[in-house]
Coordinates of C-alpha atoms in Angstrom, one line a residue:
X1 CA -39.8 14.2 18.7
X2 CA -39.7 11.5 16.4
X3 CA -41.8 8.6 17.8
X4 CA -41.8 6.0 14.4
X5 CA -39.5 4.1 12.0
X6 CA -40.8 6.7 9.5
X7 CA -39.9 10.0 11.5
X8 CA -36.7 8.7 12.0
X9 CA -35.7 8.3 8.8
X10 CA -37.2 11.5 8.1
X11 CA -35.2 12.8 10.7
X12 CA -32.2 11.3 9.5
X13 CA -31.5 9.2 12.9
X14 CA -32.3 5.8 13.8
X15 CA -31.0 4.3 16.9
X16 CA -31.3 0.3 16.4
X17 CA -30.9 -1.4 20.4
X18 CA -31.5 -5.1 20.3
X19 CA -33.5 -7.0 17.5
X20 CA -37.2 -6.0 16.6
X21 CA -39.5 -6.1 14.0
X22 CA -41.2 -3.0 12.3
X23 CA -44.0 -2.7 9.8
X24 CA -45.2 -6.0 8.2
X25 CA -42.9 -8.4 10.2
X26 CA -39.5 -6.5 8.3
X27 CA -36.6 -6.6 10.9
X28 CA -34.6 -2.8 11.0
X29 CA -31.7 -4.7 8.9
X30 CA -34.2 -6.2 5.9
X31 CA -35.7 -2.6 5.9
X32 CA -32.6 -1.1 5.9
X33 CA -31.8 -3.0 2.6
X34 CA -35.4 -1.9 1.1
X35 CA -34.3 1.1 0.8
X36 CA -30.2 1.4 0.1
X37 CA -31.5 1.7 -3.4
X38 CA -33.2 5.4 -1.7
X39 CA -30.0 6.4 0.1
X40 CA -27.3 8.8 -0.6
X41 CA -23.6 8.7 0.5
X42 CA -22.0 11.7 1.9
X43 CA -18.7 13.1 0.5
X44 CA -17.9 13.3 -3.3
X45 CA -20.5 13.2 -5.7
X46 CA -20.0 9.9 -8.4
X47 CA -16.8 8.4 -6.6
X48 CA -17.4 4.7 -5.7
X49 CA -14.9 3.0 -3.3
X50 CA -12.8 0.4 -4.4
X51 CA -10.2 -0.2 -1.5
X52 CA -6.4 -0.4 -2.6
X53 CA -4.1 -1.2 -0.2
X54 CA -1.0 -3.8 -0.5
X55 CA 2.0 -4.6 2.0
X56 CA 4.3 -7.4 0.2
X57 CA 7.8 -8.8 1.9
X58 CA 10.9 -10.5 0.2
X59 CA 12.0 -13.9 1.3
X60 CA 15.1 -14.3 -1.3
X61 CA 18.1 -12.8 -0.6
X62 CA 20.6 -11.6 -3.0
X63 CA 19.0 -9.5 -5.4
X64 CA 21.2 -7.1 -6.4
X65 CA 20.4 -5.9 -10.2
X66 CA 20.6 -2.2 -10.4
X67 CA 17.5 -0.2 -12.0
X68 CA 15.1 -3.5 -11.9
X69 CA 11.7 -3.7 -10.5
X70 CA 12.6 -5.7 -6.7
X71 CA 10.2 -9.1 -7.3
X72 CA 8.7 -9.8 -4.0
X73 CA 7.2 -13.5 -2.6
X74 CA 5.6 -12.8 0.0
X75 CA 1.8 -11.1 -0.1
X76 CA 0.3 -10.0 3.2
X77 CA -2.2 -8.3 1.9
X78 CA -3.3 -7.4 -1.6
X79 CA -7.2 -6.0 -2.0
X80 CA -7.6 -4.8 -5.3
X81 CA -5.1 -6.7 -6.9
X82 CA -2.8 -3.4 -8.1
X83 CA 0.4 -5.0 -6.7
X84 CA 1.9 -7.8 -8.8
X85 CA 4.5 -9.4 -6.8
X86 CA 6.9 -11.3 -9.7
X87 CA 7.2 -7.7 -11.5
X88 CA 7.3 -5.8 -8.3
X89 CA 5.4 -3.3 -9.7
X90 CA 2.3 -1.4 -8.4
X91 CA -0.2 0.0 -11.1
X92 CA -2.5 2.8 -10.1
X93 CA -6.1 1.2 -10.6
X94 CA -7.8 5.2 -9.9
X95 CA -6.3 8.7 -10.0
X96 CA -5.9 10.1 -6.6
X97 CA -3.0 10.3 -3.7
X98 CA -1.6 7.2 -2.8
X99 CA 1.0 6.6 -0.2
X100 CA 4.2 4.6 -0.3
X101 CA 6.4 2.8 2.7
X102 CA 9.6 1.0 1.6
X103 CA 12.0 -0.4 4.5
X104 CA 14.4 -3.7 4.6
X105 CA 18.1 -4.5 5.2
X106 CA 21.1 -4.4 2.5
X107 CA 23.9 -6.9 3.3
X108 CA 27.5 -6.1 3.2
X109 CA 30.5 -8.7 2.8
X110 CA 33.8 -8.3 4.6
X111 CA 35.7 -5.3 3.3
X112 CA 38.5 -2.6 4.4
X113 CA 36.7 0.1 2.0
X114 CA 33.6 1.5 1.7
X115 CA 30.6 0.1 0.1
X116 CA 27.5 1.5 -1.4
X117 CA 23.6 0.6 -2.3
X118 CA 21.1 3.3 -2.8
X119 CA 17.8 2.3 -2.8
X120 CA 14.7 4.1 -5.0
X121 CA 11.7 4.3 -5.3
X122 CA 10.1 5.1 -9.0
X123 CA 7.1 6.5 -10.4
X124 CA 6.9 5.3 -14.0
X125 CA 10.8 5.3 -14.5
X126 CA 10.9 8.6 -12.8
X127 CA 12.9 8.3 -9.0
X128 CA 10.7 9.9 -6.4
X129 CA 12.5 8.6 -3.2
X130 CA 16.2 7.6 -2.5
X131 CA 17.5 6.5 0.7
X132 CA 21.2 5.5 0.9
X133 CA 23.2 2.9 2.6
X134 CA 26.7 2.3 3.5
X135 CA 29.5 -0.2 5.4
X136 CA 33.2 0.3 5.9
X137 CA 32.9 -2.5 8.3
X138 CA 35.6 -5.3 8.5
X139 CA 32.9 -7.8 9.3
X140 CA 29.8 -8.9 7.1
X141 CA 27.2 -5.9 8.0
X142 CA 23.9 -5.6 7.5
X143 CA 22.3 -1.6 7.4
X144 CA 18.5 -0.9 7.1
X145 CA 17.1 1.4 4.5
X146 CA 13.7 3.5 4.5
X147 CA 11.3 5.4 2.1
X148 CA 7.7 7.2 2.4
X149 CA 6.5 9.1 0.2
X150 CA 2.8 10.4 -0.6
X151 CA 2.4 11.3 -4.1
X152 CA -0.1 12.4 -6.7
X153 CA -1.5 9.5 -9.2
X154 CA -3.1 8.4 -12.5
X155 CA -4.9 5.4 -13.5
X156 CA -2.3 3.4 -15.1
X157 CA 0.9 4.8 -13.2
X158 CA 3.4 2.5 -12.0
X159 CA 5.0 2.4 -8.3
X160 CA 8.6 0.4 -8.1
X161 CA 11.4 -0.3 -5.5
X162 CA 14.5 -0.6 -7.4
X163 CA 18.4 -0.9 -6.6
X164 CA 19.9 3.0 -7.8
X165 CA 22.7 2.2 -9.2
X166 CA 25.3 3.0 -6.9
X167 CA 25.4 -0.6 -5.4
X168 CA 29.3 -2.0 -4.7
X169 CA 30.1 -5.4 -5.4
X170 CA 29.0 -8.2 -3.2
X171 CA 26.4 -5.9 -1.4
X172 CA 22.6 -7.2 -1.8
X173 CA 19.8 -7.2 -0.5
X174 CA 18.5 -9.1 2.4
X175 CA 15.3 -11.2 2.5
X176 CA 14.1 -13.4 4.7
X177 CA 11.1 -11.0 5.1
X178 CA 13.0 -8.4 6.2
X179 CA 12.0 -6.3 3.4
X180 CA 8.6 -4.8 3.1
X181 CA 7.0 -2.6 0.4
X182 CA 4.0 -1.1 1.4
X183 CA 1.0 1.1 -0.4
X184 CA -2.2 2.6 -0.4
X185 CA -4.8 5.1 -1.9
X186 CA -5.6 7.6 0.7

């Protein structure tokens, strides 16, 4: 049974209850930083962690330009900077899988047809989720859209939300916050 600070590091346990002081006058937490240098992290050897995680909203209404990157204003969150909110585009800082969350609202105007917008979600130019919307309403309408996807990544790739083309006229998209694009390395 291990009855030091030394044997239970040797051990591999130490059980820290309250504040104390151990060899000359070091609390556990000054010790502890003595020898970080000494310690080895369990999982994938050479991999440092760099969090990446984003989840951005759109204020503006009205966007409604087909193929573009969707510009976004608000930031929520943002740690490691990979999201850049004018461009609306999300560039893969380290190869790994990464997972994406789209949702928001597309406004309709008054019609007796039927109106389209599809929205997508790229990777590098390349569509890799679609989720379609619709209104034969006789009113103004507003229908929600919604995309996830988890996907395979380089350093370098680039993650957008765009209009597909098939948008009607006078349909757009609805801010106010009610759109959200969200991401992270998993």
């Amino acid at each position: 049974m291990a009855r030091n600070f030394a044997s239970l590091l040797q051990v591999g346990i130490l059980v820290c209850l309250g504040s104390f002081t151990i060899a000359n006058g070091l609390s556990v937490e000054e010790r502890l930083q003595q020898l970080s240098d000494q310690m080895t992290w369990i999982g994938y050897e050479d991999v440092k962690s760099s969090p990446t995680y984003f989840s951005v909203s759109k204020s503006e209404s009205g966007f409604a330009q087909p193929y573009i990157p969707i510009p976004f204003e608000g930031e929520i969150l943002n740690v490691g900077g990979a999201m850049n909110l004018p461009s609306g585009k999300f560039t893969t800082p380290r190869a790994g899988t990464y997972f994406f969350s789209a949702s928001g609202t597309v406004q309709f105007p008054t019609t007796s047809s039927r109106l389209t917008c599809g929205m997508h979600l790229y990777k590098n130019g390349v569509a890799i989720g679609y989720s379609p919307t619709d209104s034969s309403n006789s009113e103004w309408d507003l229908e929600t859209f919604s995309i996830q996807v988890t996907v395979s990544l380089q350093t370098g790739d680039e993650i957008w939300l765009a209009i597909y083309n098939s948008v009607s006229s006078g349909v757009s998209l609805y801010g106010y916050g009610a759109l959200h694009f969200t991401g992270f390395f998993v």
